[in-house]
Tab-separated table of C-alpha atoms in Angstrom:
chain	number	residue	atom	x	y	z
A	14	ASP	CA	28.562	-23.103	-48.478
A	15	THR	CA	30.389	-22.366	-45.227
A	16	ALA	CA	27.876	-21.932	-42.366
A	17	VAL	CA	30.126	-19.801	-40.040
A	18	SER	CA	33.332	-18.307	-41.464
A	19	GLN	CA	35.945	-16.287	-39.927
A	20	THR	CA	38.812	-14.149	-41.225
A	21	PRO	CA	41.634	-14.172	-40.968
A	22	LYS	CA	42.479	-17.756	-40.128
A	23	TYR	CA	45.835	-16.955	-38.739
A	24	LEU	CA	47.040	-13.564	-37.263
A	25	VAL	CA	50.631	-12.805	-36.165
A	26	THR	CA	51.044	-9.423	-34.802
A	27	GLN	CA	53.273	-7.310	-32.290
A	28	MET	CA	52.314	-6.364	-28.902
A	29	GLY	CA	50.565	-2.968	-28.680
A	30	ASN	CA	49.044	-3.379	-32.088
A	31	ASP	CA	45.213	-3.129	-32.802
A	32	LYS	CA	43.682	-5.892	-34.771
A	33	SER	CA	40.081	-7.175	-35.983
A	34	ILE	CA	38.618	-10.517	-36.473
A	35	LYS	CA	35.513	-10.949	-38.675
A	36	CYS	CA	32.701	-13.392	-38.503
A	37	GLU	CA	29.798	-14.103	-40.782
A	38	GLN	CA	27.095	-16.676	-40.609
A	39	ASN	CA	24.707	-17.667	-43.503
A	40	LEU	CA	22.424	-19.793	-41.218
A	41	GLY	CA	19.855	-17.236	-40.595
A	42	HIS	CA	20.451	-17.433	-36.889
A	43	ASP	CA	19.732	-14.737	-34.509
A	44	THR	CA	22.501	-14.994	-31.973
A	45	MET	CA	26.235	-14.871	-32.397
A	46	TYR	CA	29.064	-15.511	-30.018
A	47	TRP	CA	32.903	-15.166	-29.527
A	48	TYR	CA	34.869	-17.666	-27.699
A	49	LYS	CA	38.419	-17.708	-26.561
A	50	GLN	CA	40.273	-21.125	-26.377
A	51	ASP	CA	43.599	-21.296	-24.455
A	52	SER	CA	46.431	-23.688	-24.980
A	53	LYS	CA	44.800	-26.255	-22.685
A	54	LYS	CA	41.781	-26.240	-24.998
A	55	PHE	CA	39.393	-24.609	-22.457
A	56	LEU	CA	36.647	-22.774	-24.366
A	57	LYS	CA	35.549	-19.553	-22.513
A	58	ILE	CA	32.672	-17.437	-23.679
A	59	MET	CA	33.553	-13.610	-24.211
A	60	PHE	CA	30.437	-12.149	-25.853
A	61	SER	CA	27.146	-12.738	-27.270
A	62	TYR	CA	24.802	-10.756	-29.532
A	63	ASN	CA	21.159	-11.484	-30.168
A	64	ASN	CA	19.632	-9.501	-32.921
A	65	LYS	CA	22.534	-7.082	-32.775
A	66	GLU	CA	22.047	-6.506	-29.089
A	67	LEU	CA	24.863	-7.413	-26.654
A	68	ILE	CA	23.383	-9.980	-24.248
A	69	ILE	CA	26.638	-11.541	-22.831
A	70	ASN	CA	29.595	-9.543	-21.972
A	71	GLU	CA	31.773	-11.748	-19.616
A	72	THR	CA	34.749	-10.356	-17.635
A	73	VAL	CA	36.905	-9.396	-20.568
A	74	PRO	CA	39.457	-6.662	-20.808
A	75	ASN	CA	37.752	-3.621	-22.186
A	76	ARG	CA	40.543	-3.774	-24.867
A	77	PHE	CA	38.117	-6.180	-26.580
A	78	SER	CA	35.199	-4.539	-28.237
A	79	PRO	CA	32.632	-6.607	-30.393
A	80	LYS	CA	30.564	-4.990	-32.903
A	81	SER	CA	27.442	-6.524	-34.778
A	82	PRO	CA	26.508	-4.480	-37.902
A	83	ASP	CA	23.707	-6.882	-38.650
A	84	LYS	CA	22.383	-10.170	-37.488
A	85	ALA	CA	24.692	-12.232	-39.744
A	86	HIS	CA	27.984	-10.584	-38.719
A	87	LEU	CA	29.926	-10.190	-35.386
A	88	ASN	CA	33.394	-8.793	-35.397
A	89	LEU	CA	35.885	-8.575	-32.607
A	90	HIS	CA	38.298	-5.637	-32.323
A	91	ILE	CA	41.297	-5.923	-29.984
A	92	ASN	CA	43.368	-2.847	-28.886
A	93	SER	CA	46.763	-2.772	-27.461
A	94	LEU	CA	47.385	-6.401	-27.917
A	95	GLU	CA	49.100	-8.387	-25.088
A	96	LEU	CA	51.027	-11.628	-25.022
A	97	GLY	CA	48.391	-13.192	-23.077
A	98	ASP	CA	45.870	-12.600	-25.831
A	99	SER	CA	47.601	-15.251	-27.947
A	100	ALA	CA	44.805	-17.872	-28.403
A	101	VAL	CA	42.394	-19.362	-30.764
A	102	TYR	CA	39.171	-17.313	-31.186
A	103	PHE	CA	36.076	-19.058	-32.265
A	104	CYS	CA	32.815	-17.355	-33.500
A	105	ALA	CA	29.690	-19.413	-33.228
A	106	SER	CA	25.992	-18.868	-34.020
A	107	SER	CA	22.727	-20.414	-32.802
A	108	GLN	CA	18.926	-19.886	-33.122
A	109	THR	CA	17.436	-19.152	-29.887
A	110	SER	CA	13.711	-18.889	-30.466
A	111	THR	CA	11.745	-21.362	-28.336
A	112	GLY	CA	11.042	-24.710	-30.138
A	113	ILE	CA	13.944	-24.348	-32.540
A	114	GLN	CA	17.036	-26.398	-32.216
A	115	GLU	CA	19.637	-24.381	-30.162
A	116	THR	CA	22.726	-25.994	-31.251
A	117	GLN	CA	25.724	-23.753	-31.710
A	118	TYR	CA	27.741	-23.956	-34.909
A	119	PHE	CA	31.283	-22.872	-34.869
A	120	GLY	CA	33.578	-21.306	-37.236
A	121	PRO	CA	37.076	-22.669	-38.060
A	122	GLY	CA	38.801	-20.350	-35.444
A	123	THR	CA	41.399	-17.437	-35.690
A	124	ARG	CA	44.756	-18.411	-34.513
A	125	LEU	CA	46.173	-15.139	-32.751
A	126	LEU	CA	49.767	-15.127	-32.027
A	127	VAL	CA	51.091	-11.853	-30.261
A	128	LEU	CA	54.828	-11.535	-30.284
B	17	GLY	CA	30.463	-23.132	-11.162
B	18	GLU	CA	32.404	-22.723	-14.326
B	19	SER	CA	35.459	-25.173	-15.011
B	20	VAL	CA	38.955	-23.733	-14.863
B	21	GLY	CA	41.748	-24.545	-17.144
B	22	LEU	CA	43.007	-28.187	-16.254
B	23	HIS	CA	45.234	-30.680	-17.765
B	24	LEU	CA	43.274	-32.088	-20.664
B	25	PRO	CA	42.317	-35.838	-19.731
B	26	THR	CA	42.939	-38.405	-22.259
B	27	LEU	CA	41.202	-41.682	-23.175
B	28	SER	CA	42.979	-44.189	-25.167
B	29	VAL	CA	40.856	-46.842	-26.787
B	30	GLN	CA	41.556	-49.764	-29.197
B	31	GLU	CA	40.147	-49.476	-32.594
B	32	GLY	CA	36.772	-51.194	-32.741
B	33	ASP	CA	36.116	-50.950	-29.069
B	34	ASN	CA	33.421	-48.840	-27.578
B	35	SER	CA	34.453	-45.487	-25.986
B	36	ILE	CA	32.758	-43.737	-23.070
B	37	ILE	CA	33.462	-40.125	-22.374
B	38	ASN	CA	32.076	-38.514	-19.227
B	39	CYS	CA	31.250	-35.023	-18.265
B	40	ALA	CA	30.055	-33.574	-15.035
B	41	TYR	CA	27.936	-30.443	-15.503
B	42	SER	CA	27.574	-27.463	-13.200
B	43	ASN	CA	24.095	-26.182	-13.173
B	44	SER	CA	21.087	-28.231	-12.102
B	45	ALA	CA	18.743	-25.824	-13.945
B	46	SER	CA	20.585	-26.430	-17.345
B	47	ASP	CA	18.003	-27.699	-19.735
B	48	TYR	CA	19.890	-28.408	-22.984
B	49	PHE	CA	23.231	-30.310	-23.380
B	50	ILE	CA	25.528	-30.870	-26.464
B	51	TRP	CA	28.474	-32.892	-27.337
B	52	TYR	CA	31.058	-31.528	-29.587
B	53	LYS	CA	34.156	-32.923	-31.426
B	54	GLN	CA	37.053	-30.850	-32.194
B	55	GLU	CA	39.622	-32.178	-34.435
B	56	SER	CA	42.951	-30.651	-34.622
B	57	GLY	CA	43.104	-27.240	-36.298
B	58	LYS	CA	39.260	-27.032	-36.621
B	59	GLY	CA	36.371	-25.636	-34.807
B	60	PRO	CA	34.166	-27.596	-32.513
B	61	GLN	CA	31.593	-29.716	-34.445
B	62	PHE	CA	28.260	-30.750	-33.224
B	63	ILE	CA	27.678	-34.444	-32.558
B	64	ILE	CA	24.572	-34.910	-30.605
B	65	ASP	CA	22.331	-33.039	-28.244
B	66	ILE	CA	19.793	-33.969	-25.433
B	67	ARG	CA	17.067	-31.942	-23.511
B	68	SER	CA	16.690	-32.386	-19.879
B	69	ASN	CA	13.271	-34.091	-20.173
B	70	MET	CA	15.121	-37.131	-21.814
B	71	ASP	CA	17.808	-39.503	-20.293
B	72	LYS	CA	19.019	-41.056	-23.540
B	73	ARG	CA	19.376	-40.171	-27.098
B	74	GLN	CA	20.852	-42.132	-29.898
B	75	GLY	CA	22.595	-41.077	-33.084
B	76	GLN	CA	24.722	-42.954	-35.600
B	77	ARG	CA	27.233	-44.846	-33.505
B	78	VAL	CA	26.815	-42.401	-30.808
B	79	THR	CA	24.613	-42.259	-27.739
B	80	VAL	CA	24.259	-39.676	-24.990
B	81	LEU	CA	23.092	-40.454	-21.539
B	82	LEU	CA	21.984	-37.865	-19.158
B	83	ASN	CA	21.697	-38.374	-15.358
B	84	LYS	CA	20.218	-35.288	-13.704
B	85	THR	CA	20.390	-36.753	-10.172
B	86	VAL	CA	24.103	-36.611	-10.148
B	87	LYS	CA	24.445	-33.893	-13.038
B	88	HIS	CA	26.272	-36.352	-15.212
B	89	LEU	CA	26.577	-36.693	-18.978
B	90	SER	CA	28.347	-39.291	-20.975
B	91	LEU	CA	29.045	-39.813	-24.759
B	92	GLN	CA	29.218	-43.430	-25.913
B	93	ILE	CA	30.858	-44.089	-29.215
B	94	ALA	CA	30.380	-47.554	-30.683
B	95	ALA	CA	33.019	-49.400	-32.693
B	96	THR	CA	35.549	-46.532	-32.223
B	97	GLN	CA	37.534	-45.605	-35.677
B	98	PRO	CA	40.726	-43.669	-36.110
B	99	GLY	CA	38.589	-40.815	-37.365
B	100	ASP	CA	37.095	-40.417	-33.938
B	101	SER	CA	40.313	-39.204	-32.577
B	102	ALA	CA	39.670	-35.578	-31.362
B	103	VAL	CA	38.952	-33.626	-28.370
B	104	TYR	CA	35.245	-33.946	-27.014
B	105	PHE	CA	33.576	-31.313	-25.150
B	106	CYS	CA	30.240	-31.217	-23.397
B	107	ALA	CA	28.299	-28.072	-23.165
B	108	GLU	CA	25.273	-27.065	-20.987
B	109	LYS	CA	22.717	-24.207	-21.480
B	110	GLY	CA	20.633	-22.764	-18.822
B	111	ALA	CA	16.865	-22.827	-18.744
B	112	SER	CA	14.981	-21.118	-21.571
B	113	GLY	CA	15.795	-17.516	-21.963
B	114	THR	CA	19.410	-17.979	-21.164
B	115	TYR	CA	21.926	-17.579	-24.052
B	116	LYS	CA	25.112	-18.834	-22.303
B	117	TYR	CA	26.602	-22.073	-22.991
B	118	ILE	CA	29.112	-23.465	-20.430
B	119	PHE	CA	31.741	-25.830	-21.741
B	120	GLY	CA	33.355	-28.657	-19.917
B	121	THR	CA	37.226	-28.967	-19.877
B	122	GLY	CA	37.267	-31.526	-22.808
B	123	THR	CA	38.659	-35.081	-23.177
B	124	ARG	CA	40.994	-36.094	-25.814
B	125	LEU	CA	40.143	-39.528	-27.475
B	126	LYS	CA	43.061	-41.452	-28.871
B	127	VAL	CA	42.303	-44.369	-30.983
B	128	LEU	CA	44.882	-46.996	-31.111
B	129	ALA	CA	45.357	-49.117	-34.168
């Protein structure tokens, strides 16, 4: 029944490794997002895809690469992990068509710790 | 402009009292606003939203007020309960055609028994 799901929930890894986080939504939404939440709880958007097309690409190191195989999935791959990448990563989705509620729904988050 | 990471402000409220959480938004062209509640270890959860053509909207125990003149948004929680303890975020979205949501820095609400 989960609307927006992410895996894994926790990810502990060594510096320099490559890792992926997966996100799936079953709400039929056309837009998906990745956010990074730092230790001060600040939520910053990283990427957004609309119908599998990249529409938001904030100032994020190119070690981060999103991939959307279809409208319901948005994965995040991170190369050469650094200590500063430690954070909680949230996936979200929304329906952006005019006249339809545009609320974003968030996943439970992936807690990434880079050692 | 966008908010930068700041110390998370905290609001402490006695159980049963009303809470008011404030938010200053950045873009006068924003036309859609959302309040989220984030409990510890969970993702942000939708509480209530409002469009720029309204100045007030009520839900169950919550009211959102929008003052476009001063770019200010507030969330009022009536009869605050222990389960309301969380971090609350406001988010703004630009005019139609914009996909980007900008989040405020958040306010931690502590409900005192």
